Coordinates of C-alpha atoms in Angstrom, one line a residue:
M68 CA 18.2 25.1 3.1
L69 CA 15.3 23.0 4.3
L70 CA 12.6 25.4 3.0
S71 CA 14.6 26.1 -0.3
N72 CA 14.2 22.4 -1.3
L73 CA 10.7 21.8 -0.2
D74 CA 9.6 21.2 -3.9
L75 CA 12.2 18.4 -4.4
L76 CA 11.4 16.9 -1.1
A77 CA 7.6 17.0 -1.6
T78 CA 7.6 15.5 -5.2
A79 CA 10.1 12.7 -4.5
P80 CA 8.6 9.2 -3.8
G81 CA 7.7 9.3 0.0
G82 CA 9.2 12.8 0.1
V83 CA 6.6 14.4 2.4
A84 CA 6.8 11.5 4.9
R85 CA 10.6 11.9 4.9
L86 CA 10.1 15.7 5.3
R87 CA 8.1 15.2 8.5
E88 CA 10.8 12.9 9.8
L89 CA 13.5 15.5 9.1
I90 CA 11.5 18.2 10.8
L91 CA 11.3 16.0 14.0
T92 CA 14.9 15.1 13.9
L93 CA 16.0 18.7 13.4
A94 CA 13.7 19.8 16.2
V95 CA 15.3 17.6 18.9
Q96 CA 18.8 18.4 17.6
G97 CA 18.2 22.3 18.2
K98 CA 18.4 23.1 14.5
L99 CA 14.9 24.3 13.8
V100 CA 14.9 27.5 15.9
P101 CA 17.9 29.7 17.0
Q102 CA 19.1 29.6 20.7
D103 CA 18.6 32.6 23.0
P104 CA 21.4 33.3 25.4
A105 CA 18.9 34.9 27.6
D106 CA 17.0 31.7 28.2
E107 CA 17.4 29.9 31.7
P108 CA 19.6 26.9 30.8
A109 CA 18.3 23.3 31.0
S110 CA 20.7 22.5 33.9
V111 CA 18.6 24.9 36.1
L112 CA 15.4 23.3 34.9
L113 CA 16.7 19.8 35.8
Q114 CA 17.5 21.2 39.4
K115 CA 13.8 22.5 39.7
I116 CA 12.5 19.2 38.5
R117 CA 14.6 17.2 41.0
A118 CA 13.2 19.6 43.8
E119 CA 9.6 19.0 42.6
K120 CA 10.2 15.1 42.7
D121 CA 11.5 15.4 46.2
R122 CA 8.5 17.3 47.4
L123 CA 6.1 14.9 45.7
M124 CA 7.8 12.1 47.3
A125 CA 7.8 13.5 50.7
E126 CA 4.1 14.1 50.4
G127 CA 3.6 10.5 49.4
K128 CA 2.1 11.4 45.9
I129 CA 4.7 9.5 44.0
K130 CA 7.2 6.6 44.7
R131 CA 10.8 7.3 45.3
D132 CA 12.6 6.9 41.9
K133 CA 15.5 4.7 41.5
P134 CA 18.9 6.3 40.8
L135 CA 19.7 6.2 37.1
A136 CA 23.1 5.8 35.7
E137 CA 24.7 8.8 34.1
I138 CA 24.5 9.0 30.4
G139 CA 27.9 8.1 28.9
E140 CA 29.5 9.9 26.0
E141 CA 29.1 6.9 23.7
E142 CA 25.3 7.0 24.4
K143 CA 24.9 10.6 23.2
P144 CA 23.9 10.5 19.5
F145 CA 24.9 14.1 18.6
E146 CA 26.2 17.2 20.3
L147 CA 23.7 19.4 22.0
P148 CA 23.5 23.4 21.6
Q149 CA 24.6 25.6 24.3
G150 CA 22.1 25.6 27.2
W151 CA 20.6 22.1 26.6
E152 CA 21.3 19.1 28.7
W153 CA 21.0 15.3 28.3
A154 CA 18.4 13.7 30.5
S155 CA 15.9 10.9 30.2
L156 CA 12.2 10.7 30.6
A157 CA 12.5 9.1 34.1
T158 CA 14.7 12.1 35.1
I159 CA 12.3 14.7 33.8
G160 CA 9.0 13.2 34.8
V161 CA 7.2 10.3 36.5
I162 CA 6.8 7.0 34.5
N163 CA 3.4 5.3 34.6
P164 CA 1.9 7.3 37.4
R165 CA -1.5 6.5 39.2
N166 CA -4.5 8.6 39.8
D167 CA -6.5 9.0 42.9
A168 CA -10.2 9.7 42.3
P169 CA -13.6 8.7 43.8
D170 CA -15.2 5.8 42.0
E171 CA -18.2 7.8 40.9
T172 CA -16.0 10.4 39.1
L173 CA -16.5 10.4 35.3
A174 CA -13.3 9.8 33.5
S175 CA -12.0 9.4 29.9
F176 CA -11.3 6.1 28.3
V177 CA -9.0 5.9 25.3
Q178 CA -8.4 2.8 23.1
M179 CA -5.4 2.1 21.0
S180 CA -7.4 2.9 17.9
S181 CA -8.1 6.4 19.2
I182 CA -4.4 7.1 19.6
P183 CA -2.9 9.1 16.4
V184 CA 0.2 8.6 14.5
E185 CA 0.3 12.2 13.2
F186 CA 2.0 14.9 15.6
S187 CA -0.7 17.4 15.1
A188 CA -3.7 15.1 15.6
A189 CA -5.6 14.6 18.9
H190 CA -6.8 11.3 20.5
A191 CA -10.4 10.4 20.7
S192 CA -12.0 9.3 24.1
E193 CA -15.2 8.2 25.6
P194 CA -16.6 9.0 29.1
R195 CA -16.7 6.1 31.6
P196 CA -17.1 5.9 35.4
W197 CA -13.7 5.8 37.1
K198 CA -14.6 2.7 38.9
D199 CA -15.1 0.8 35.7
I200 CA -11.6 1.5 34.3
K201 CA -9.3 2.2 37.2
S202 CA -8.3 -1.5 37.3
G203 CA -7.0 -3.6 34.5
F204 CA -6.1 -0.5 32.3
T205 CA -3.3 2.0 31.9
Q206 CA -3.9 5.2 33.9
F207 CA -3.0 8.7 32.8
A208 CA -4.0 12.4 33.6
E209 CA -4.3 15.6 31.7
G210 CA -1.1 16.6 30.2
D211 CA 0.5 13.0 30.5
V212 CA 2.3 11.8 27.3
G213 CA 1.8 8.1 26.3
V214 CA 3.3 6.0 23.5
A215 CA 2.2 2.6 22.3
K216 CA 4.5 -0.2 23.3
I217 CA 3.3 -3.2 21.2
T218 CA 4.0 -4.0 17.6
P219 CA 3.1 -2.6 15.1
C220 CA 1.5 0.4 16.8
F221 CA 4.9 1.4 18.3
E222 CA 6.7 1.3 14.9
N223 CA 3.9 3.2 13.3
G224 CA 4.5 6.1 15.7
K225 CA 1.4 5.9 17.8
S226 CA 1.7 8.4 20.7
T227 CA -0.2 11.4 22.2
V228 CA -0.5 14.0 24.7
F229 CA -3.6 13.3 26.8
Q230 CA -5.9 16.3 26.7
N231 CA -9.5 17.4 27.5
L232 CA -9.9 14.4 29.7
S233 CA -13.1 14.2 31.8
N234 CA -12.3 15.6 35.3
G235 CA -8.7 15.5 34.1
I236 CA -8.2 11.8 34.4
G237 CA -8.4 8.7 32.2
A238 CA -7.3 5.2 31.5
G239 CA -7.1 3.1 28.5
T240 CA -5.3 0.3 26.6
T241 CA -2.7 -1.6 28.7
E242 CA -0.3 -1.4 25.8
L243 CA 1.1 2.1 26.8
H244 CA 4.0 3.6 28.4
I245 CA 3.1 6.9 30.2
V246 CA 5.4 9.9 31.3
R247 CA 4.1 12.8 33.4
P248 CA 6.5 15.6 32.7
L249 CA 7.5 17.9 35.6
G250 CA 8.8 21.5 35.9
G251 CA 6.4 22.9 33.3
I252 CA 8.1 20.9 30.4
E253 CA 6.3 21.6 27.1
R254 CA 4.4 18.2 26.6
R255 CA 4.4 18.4 22.9
Y256 CA 8.1 18.6 22.9
V257 CA 8.2 15.2 24.7
L258 CA 5.7 14.1 22.1
L259 CA 7.8 15.0 19.2
F260 CA 10.7 13.3 20.7
L261 CA 8.7 10.1 20.9
K262 CA 8.0 10.3 17.2
T263 CA 11.5 10.9 16.0
P264 CA 12.7 8.2 13.6
A265 CA 15.8 7.6 15.9
F266 CA 13.5 6.9 18.9
L267 CA 11.3 4.5 16.9
K268 CA 14.1 2.8 15.0
D269 CA 16.4 2.2 18.1
G270 CA 13.2 1.2 20.1
E271 CA 12.3 -1.4 17.4
A272 CA 15.7 -3.0 17.7
V273 CA 15.3 -3.7 21.4
M274 CA 11.6 -4.8 21.4
T275 CA 11.1 -8.3 23.1
G276 CA 8.6 -11.0 22.7
S277 CA 7.2 -13.3 19.9
A278 CA 6.4 -12.1 16.5
G279 CA 3.3 -10.1 16.5
Q280 CA 3.4 -9.5 20.2
K281 CA 6.7 -7.8 20.6
R282 CA 6.8 -4.9 23.1
L283 CA 9.0 -1.9 23.9
P284 CA 10.8 -2.5 27.2
R285 CA 10.2 0.2 29.9
S286 CA 13.9 0.4 30.4
Y287 CA 14.3 1.9 26.9
F288 CA 11.2 4.2 27.3
E289 CA 12.4 5.6 30.6
G290 CA 16.2 5.7 29.9
K291 CA 16.7 6.7 26.3
P292 CA 18.9 9.8 26.2
F293 CA 16.5 12.8 25.9
P294 CA 17.8 16.2 24.6
L295 CA 16.4 18.7 27.0
P296 CA 16.2 22.4 25.8
P297 CA 15.6 25.3 28.0
L298 CA 11.8 25.9 28.7
P299 CA 11.4 29.0 26.3
E300 CA 13.1 27.2 23.5
Q301 CA 10.8 24.1 24.0
S302 CA 7.9 26.4 23.2
R303 CA 9.6 28.0 20.2
I304 CA 10.5 24.5 18.8
V305 CA 6.9 23.2 19.2
T306 CA 5.5 26.2 17.6
R307 CA 7.9 25.9 14.7
V308 CA 7.1 22.1 14.2
E309 CA 3.4 22.8 14.2
E310 CA 4.0 25.4 11.5
L311 CA 6.1 23.0 9.3
M312 CA 3.7 20.2 10.0
R313 CA 0.8 22.3 8.6
L314 CA 3.1 23.1 5.5
C315 CA 3.5 19.4 5.2
D316 CA -0.3 18.8 5.4
A317 CA -0.6 21.5 2.5
L318 CA 1.9 19.8 0.4
E319 CA 0.1 16.5 0.9
A320 CA -3.3 18.1 0.0
K321 CA -1.7 19.7 -3.0
G322 CA -0.2 16.4 -4.0
R323 CA -3.7 14.7 -3.7
L324 CA -5.4 17.4 -5.5
E325 CA -2.7 17.2 -8.4
A326 CA -3.0 13.5 -8.5
A327 CA -6.8 13.7 -8.8
Q328 CA -6.6 16.5 -11.5
H329 CA -3.9 14.5 -13.4
A330 CA -6.0 11.3 -13.4
Q331 CA -9.0 13.3 -14.7
L332 CA -6.8 14.8 -17.4
V333 CA -5.5 11.3 -18.3
S334 CA -9.0 9.8 -18.3
T335 CA -10.4 12.7 -20.5
L336 CA -7.5 12.5 -23.0
L337 CA -7.3 8.8 -23.3
G338 CA -11.0 8.7 -23.5
T339 CA -10.9 10.6 -26.8
L340 CA -8.9 7.7 -28.1
T341 CA -11.4 5.0 -27.1
A342 CA -14.1 7.1 -28.4
S343 CA -12.6 7.0 -31.8
A344 CA -14.9 5.3 -34.4
T345 CA -12.5 4.6 -37.2
P346 CA -8.8 4.2 -37.6
D347 CA -8.5 7.5 -39.2
E348 CA -10.3 9.2 -36.3
L349 CA -8.0 7.3 -33.9
A350 CA -4.9 8.6 -35.8
E351 CA -6.2 12.2 -35.6
N352 CA -7.0 12.0 -32.0
W353 CA -3.7 10.2 -31.2
Q354 CA -1.8 13.1 -32.6
R355 CA -3.5 15.4 -30.2
V356 CA -2.8 13.3 -27.3
A357 CA 0.8 12.6 -28.2
Q358 CA 1.5 16.3 -27.8
H359 CA 0.8 16.0 -24.1
F360 CA 2.8 12.7 -23.5
D361 CA 5.4 14.3 -21.3
L362 CA 2.5 15.7 -19.1
L363 CA 0.5 12.7 -19.2
L364 CA 2.9 9.8 -18.6
D365 CA 4.8 11.1 -15.5
R366 CA 3.0 8.8 -13.1
P367 CA 2.7 4.9 -13.2
Q368 CA -0.9 5.1 -12.9
A369 CA -1.1 7.0 -16.3
I370 CA 1.0 4.4 -18.0
D371 CA -1.4 1.6 -16.6
A372 CA -4.2 3.7 -18.0
L373 CA -2.6 4.0 -21.4
E374 CA -1.8 0.2 -21.5
Q375 CA -5.5 -0.6 -20.7
T376 CA -6.5 1.9 -23.5
L377 CA -4.2 0.1 -25.9
L378 CA -6.0 -3.2 -25.2
Q379 CA -9.3 -1.7 -25.6
L380 CA -8.5 -0.3 -29.0
A381 CA -6.8 -3.6 -30.1
V382 CA -9.9 -5.7 -29.4
R383 CA -12.0 -3.1 -31.3
G384 CA -9.8 -3.5 -34.4
L385 CA -8.5 0.0 -34.2
L386 CA -4.7 -0.6 -33.8
V387 CA -4.0 -2.3 -37.1
P388 CA -5.7 -2.1 -40.5
Q389 CA -8.0 -4.7 -41.8
D390 CA -7.0 -6.8 -44.8
P391 CA -9.8 -7.6 -47.2
I392 CA -8.1 -10.8 -48.3
D393 CA -8.1 -12.3 -44.7
E394 CA -10.4 -15.3 -44.3
P395 CA -13.5 -13.9 -42.3
A396 CA -14.0 -14.8 -38.7
S397 CA -17.0 -16.6 -39.7
V398 CA -15.1 -19.2 -41.5
L399 CA -12.7 -19.4 -38.5
L400 CA -15.7 -20.1 -36.2
A401 CA -16.6 -23.0 -38.5
R402 CA -13.2 -24.5 -38.2
I403 CA -13.2 -24.1 -34.4
R404 CA -16.6 -25.8 -34.2
A405 CA -15.3 -28.6 -36.4
E406 CA -12.4 -29.3 -34.1
K407 CA -14.5 -29.2 -31.0
D408 CA -16.8 -31.8 -32.8
R409 CA -14.0 -34.0 -33.6
L410 CA -12.7 -34.0 -30.0
I411 CA -16.1 -34.7 -28.7
A412 CA -16.5 -37.7 -31.0
A413 CA -13.0 -39.0 -29.9
G414 CA -14.2 -38.8 -26.3
Q415 CA -11.4 -36.3 -25.5
I416 CA -13.7 -33.6 -24.2
K417 CA -17.3 -33.5 -23.0
R418 CA -20.0 -32.2 -25.3
D419 CA -20.4 -28.5 -24.5
K420 CA -23.7 -26.8 -23.5
P421 CA -25.3 -24.6 -26.1
L422 CA -24.4 -20.8 -25.6
P423 CA -26.9 -17.9 -26.1
P424 CA -26.2 -15.8 -29.1
V425 CA -24.6 -12.4 -28.4
T426 CA -27.4 -10.0 -28.7
D427 CA -27.3 -6.3 -29.7
E428 CA -27.7 -5.5 -26.0
D429 CA -24.6 -7.5 -25.2
K430 CA -22.4 -5.9 -27.7
P431 CA -20.3 -3.0 -26.0
F432 CA -19.1 -1.7 -29.5
E433 CA -19.3 -2.1 -33.1
L434 CA -16.9 -4.4 -34.9
P435 CA -15.0 -4.0 -38.2
V436 CA -16.0 -5.9 -41.2
G437 CA -15.0 -9.5 -41.2
W438 CA -15.2 -9.8 -37.3
E439 CA -17.7 -11.8 -35.3
W440 CA -19.2 -11.5 -31.7
V441 CA -18.9 -14.9 -29.9
R442 CA -19.0 -16.2 -26.4
M443 CA -15.8 -17.2 -24.8
G444 CA -17.2 -20.7 -24.7
A445 CA -17.2 -21.0 -28.5
V446 CA -13.5 -20.6 -28.7
V447 CA -12.7 -22.9 -25.8
N448 CA -12.8 -26.6 -26.0
A449 CA -12.9 -27.4 -22.3
S450 CA -12.3 -25.8 -18.8
E451 CA -11.2 -27.0 -15.4
A452 CA -10.3 -25.7 -11.9
G453 CA -7.5 -27.2 -9.8
W454 CA -7.2 -28.5 -6.3
S455 CA -6.8 -26.5 -3.0
P456 CA -5.4 -28.6 -0.2
A457 CA -4.3 -27.2 3.1
C458 CA -0.7 -26.0 2.3
I459 CA 2.4 -24.9 4.3
G460 CA 5.0 -22.4 3.4
S461 CA 5.1 -19.9 0.6
P462 CA 6.7 -20.3 -1.8
R463 CA 7.7 -24.0 -2.1
R464 CA 11.1 -25.2 -1.5
P465 CA 13.3 -26.3 -4.4
G466 CA 12.3 -29.6 -5.9
L467 CA 9.0 -29.7 -4.1
W468 CA 5.4 -29.4 -5.3
G469 CA 3.4 -26.2 -4.9
V470 CA -0.1 -25.0 -5.4
L471 CA -0.7 -21.6 -7.2
K472 CA -2.1 -18.6 -5.3
V473 CA -4.5 -16.4 -7.0
S474 CA -1.8 -13.8 -7.1
A475 CA -0.1 -15.9 -9.7
V476 CA -2.3 -14.4 -12.4
S477 CA -3.5 -11.2 -10.7
W478 CA -1.8 -8.6 -13.1
G479 CA -1.7 -10.3 -16.5
E480 CA 1.7 -11.6 -15.8
F481 CA 2.4 -15.2 -14.6
D482 CA 4.2 -15.2 -11.3
A483 CA 5.3 -18.8 -10.6
N484 CA 6.6 -17.7 -7.1
A485 CA 3.2 -17.0 -5.9
N486 CA 2.6 -20.5 -4.6
K487 CA 2.3 -22.6 -1.3
E488 CA 4.1 -25.7 -0.7
L489 CA 2.2 -29.0 -0.8
P490 CA 2.7 -30.9 2.5
S491 CA 4.8 -34.0 2.3
D492 CA 2.0 -36.2 3.5
L493 CA -0.3 -35.3 0.4
V494 CA 0.0 -37.0 -3.0
P495 CA 0.4 -34.5 -5.9
R496 CA -2.0 -34.5 -8.7
P497 CA -0.1 -34.1 -11.8
E498 CA -3.3 -33.7 -13.9
Y499 CA -3.3 -30.2 -12.5
E500 CA 0.2 -29.3 -13.2
V501 CA 0.7 -26.1 -15.1
R502 CA 2.0 -26.7 -18.7
D503 CA 3.6 -24.3 -21.4
G504 CA 1.0 -22.3 -23.1
D505 CA -1.7 -22.7 -20.5
F506 CA -4.5 -20.1 -20.5
L507 CA -5.3 -19.5 -16.8
L508 CA -7.8 -17.2 -15.3
S509 CA -8.3 -16.4 -11.4
R510 CA -11.9 -16.9 -10.6
A511 CA -11.6 -15.3 -7.0
N512 CA -9.8 -12.2 -6.2
T513 CA -10.4 -8.5 -5.5
A514 CA -13.1 -6.7 -7.4
E515 CA -10.4 -5.2 -9.6
L516 CA -8.4 -8.3 -10.2
V517 CA -11.0 -11.1 -10.4
A518 CA -11.0 -13.1 -13.7
R519 CA -7.6 -11.7 -14.9
S520 CA -6.0 -14.2 -17.2
V521 CA -2.5 -15.1 -18.4
V522 CA -0.9 -17.2 -20.9
V523 CA 1.9 -19.3 -19.4
E524 CA 4.8 -19.0 -21.9
Q525 CA 7.2 -21.3 -20.0
A526 CA 6.0 -23.3 -17.0
E527 CA 8.0 -24.5 -14.1
P528 CA 7.7 -28.1 -13.2
K529 CA 5.7 -29.3 -10.0
L530 CA 3.3 -26.4 -9.8
M531 CA -0.4 -27.2 -9.6
L532 CA -3.5 -25.1 -10.1
S533 CA -5.7 -24.2 -7.2
D534 CA -9.4 -24.5 -7.3
K535 CA -9.4 -20.7 -7.6
I536 CA -7.7 -20.8 -10.9
I537 CA -9.5 -21.9 -14.1
R538 CA -7.6 -23.4 -17.0
L539 CA -9.2 -22.8 -20.5
A540 CA -8.3 -25.2 -23.3
V541 CA -8.4 -22.7 -26.1
S542 CA -9.0 -24.0 -29.5
S543 CA -5.8 -24.7 -31.6
Q544 CA -7.5 -22.4 -34.3
M545 CA -7.4 -19.4 -32.1
N546 CA -4.5 -17.0 -31.1
R547 CA -4.6 -17.4 -27.3
S548 CA -2.5 -14.2 -26.7
F549 CA -5.4 -12.3 -28.6
L550 CA -8.0 -14.0 -26.3
N551 CA -5.9 -13.0 -23.3
M552 CA -6.0 -9.4 -24.4
A553 CA -9.7 -9.5 -24.9
N554 CA -10.3 -11.0 -21.4
N555 CA -8.2 -8.3 -19.8
A556 CA -9.5 -5.4 -21.7
S557 CA -11.8 -2.8 -19.8
Y558 CA -15.1 -4.0 -21.6
A559 CA -14.4 -7.5 -20.2
R560 CA -13.7 -6.0 -16.8
E561 CA -17.2 -4.5 -16.9
H562 CA -18.7 -7.8 -17.7
Y563 CA -17.1 -9.5 -14.7
A564 CA -17.9 -6.6 -12.4
V565 CA -21.6 -7.0 -13.3
N566 CA -21.6 -10.8 -12.9
A567 CA -19.3 -11.4 -10.1
S568 CA -20.7 -12.7 -6.8
G569 CA -19.4 -12.4 -3.2
T570 CA -20.7 -11.0 0.1
S571 CA -17.5 -8.9 0.5
S572 CA -17.2 -5.5 -1.2
S573 CA -13.6 -6.2 -1.8
M574 CA -13.3 -10.0 -2.6
K575 CA -15.3 -11.4 -5.6
N576 CA -15.8 -14.6 -7.5
V577 CA -16.9 -15.5 -10.9
S578 CA -18.1 -18.9 -12.0
R579 CA -16.9 -20.9 -15.2
E580 CA -20.4 -20.0 -16.6
V581 CA -19.8 -16.4 -16.4
V582 CA -16.3 -16.8 -17.9
L583 CA -17.7 -18.9 -20.8
A584 CA -20.4 -16.3 -21.4
L585 CA -18.0 -13.4 -21.9
P586 CA -18.7 -11.8 -25.3
V587 CA -15.4 -11.9 -27.3
P588 CA -14.8 -9.8 -30.5
L589 CA -13.4 -12.3 -32.9
P590 CA -11.1 -11.0 -35.9
P591 CA -9.7 -13.2 -38.7
L592 CA -6.9 -15.3 -37.5
A593 CA -4.4 -13.3 -39.5
E594 CA -5.6 -10.1 -38.0
Q595 CA -5.2 -11.6 -34.6
S596 CA -1.6 -12.3 -35.1
R597 CA -1.2 -8.7 -36.4
I598 CA -2.9 -7.2 -33.3
V599 CA -0.8 -9.3 -30.8
T600 CA 2.4 -8.2 -32.6
R601 CA 1.5 -4.6 -32.5
V602 CA 0.2 -4.7 -28.8
T603 CA 3.4 -6.6 -27.8
A604 CA 5.5 -3.9 -29.3
L605 CA 3.4 -1.1 -27.7
R606 CA 3.5 -2.8 -24.2
R607 CA 7.3 -2.9 -24.5
L608 CA 7.2 0.8 -25.0
C609 CA 5.0 1.1 -21.9
A610 CA 7.6 -1.0 -19.9
D611 CA 10.4 1.3 -21.1
L612 CA 8.3 4.2 -19.9
R613 CA 7.8 2.5 -16.6
Q614 CA 11.5 1.9 -16.3
R615 CA 12.6 5.5 -17.1
L616 CA 9.9 6.8 -14.8
A617 CA 11.2 4.5 -12.1
E618 CA 14.8 5.7 -12.7
R619 CA 13.7 9.3 -12.5
Q620 CA 11.9 8.7 -9.3
S621 CA 14.9 6.8 -7.9
V622 CA 17.0 9.8 -8.7
Q623 CA 14.6 12.1 -7.0
A624 CA 14.5 9.9 -3.9
R625 CA 18.3 9.8 -3.7
L626 CA 18.5 13.6 -4.0
A627 CA 15.9 14.0 -1.4
E628 CA 17.5 11.4 0.9
A629 CA 21.0 13.3 0.4
L630 CA 19.3 16.6 1.5
V631 CA 17.7 14.9 4.4
Q632 CA 21.0 13.5 5.5
Q633 CA 22.8 16.8 4.9
E634 CA 20.2 18.7 7.0
A635 CA 20.2 16.0 9.8
F636 CA 24.0 15.9 10.2
A637 CA 24.8 19.5 9.4

């Protein structure tokens, strides 16, 4: 059943991760490989382990262990196969053992960052003299099994079998619980138990300590019911798990390759649209691309790419036809300039600095007849940044003032909930309050999101701009929604990428000067309205596509989850 549904599990959102969890769950339930009646039962193995412990205690090599309470029926999460026994890590091994070695012995040191999450991955280590690491660190030896005990490392599944240690001993991070299995128990079977979803989920529920410093109690680690198979079956289980994990690796690699190939296909086909020089050529190329929409638009990233392509086509004048009777953009520019001069004369805005003309080198593409290239500053009367006091809470509580975070405008949609509460001892600054129709732009963000803009359709009261958000007072003669499209189009992204500053490779900043210098393709005002109407309709179609895709993925995920539950509880 498991293998026959691999395709569904692998293609569902998070499917391969769920498949890995299912493999581990089935392994410790005895459902991955058949039992062999000829195997010596686990009850005999437990007797041998008890005898080995008694010998080691008599020789003074380990401390006498404390008697453990018998595992009650209510503690057993499932029924074991014939020949298995319920035990605990404290029963089948030594918890947090110590090493005895000369100080000059070279040993292995293992940091938390070197301990893997994956079942099949090995830990890394570095050689150090034993005298340097024997105190103040957790000790372990070759074949010991360790699990991270601190959040979030435990929840992420960091655990390992210690192998290839210098002189067979090592030490490392103090945030580990260690078990040294006895009786020849297969170490990797113990490891897969520590990585099962049930062990991690139940352990997370009993962690103690403050947030960020929660730790797994030793009592849980050593006392959690442990399903113990016969020794030969342990080896068969580990072999089967390793085979299936390699299959999962292959499925993930296939998924990455398919995603890369799909992204290349989307880029190539959508690139033919943006390469169109005329509306007729665009219509012809669109027909070719439309034949492959089912294949192209089966991933959210492809819909994002389509939406970005539509913006680029819109600001190039290829989405709607030009009308010869429209008032040309040159006349519109004269009206914008006249409005600005009136406001300057009335003392309502400051005199603007002269902007350099848009040279041929600055123009990323040709414009239709009647359009003009201008700088952003030419169609903006004023600009201002907000205020960034030290804030508390996020988001603000009802009725209180808040300051917007840059994420409020990160994706071209205004998110009023992305704010921090203004402390009660600070006086709000109403001049920075967000207003209906505001054109906002984030001047600081990741390289991908820096200088994204939004038009606020309906503002919420008592929200202020931060100093990382610029408000542009767009001319009343201009369609601000068109200007927003131009600012978010891919050609504008390239302008900001080239001119952004910042020492970090991920976080970038743009100045108001860079924003106001953006070349803007300016259509006649009537055509701006037609373009906005067309793009709005097409973006609604993109939203519908996303919704249908999300619904389809949700169905896939539910089917995959049902299969997982069916296998786990069969």
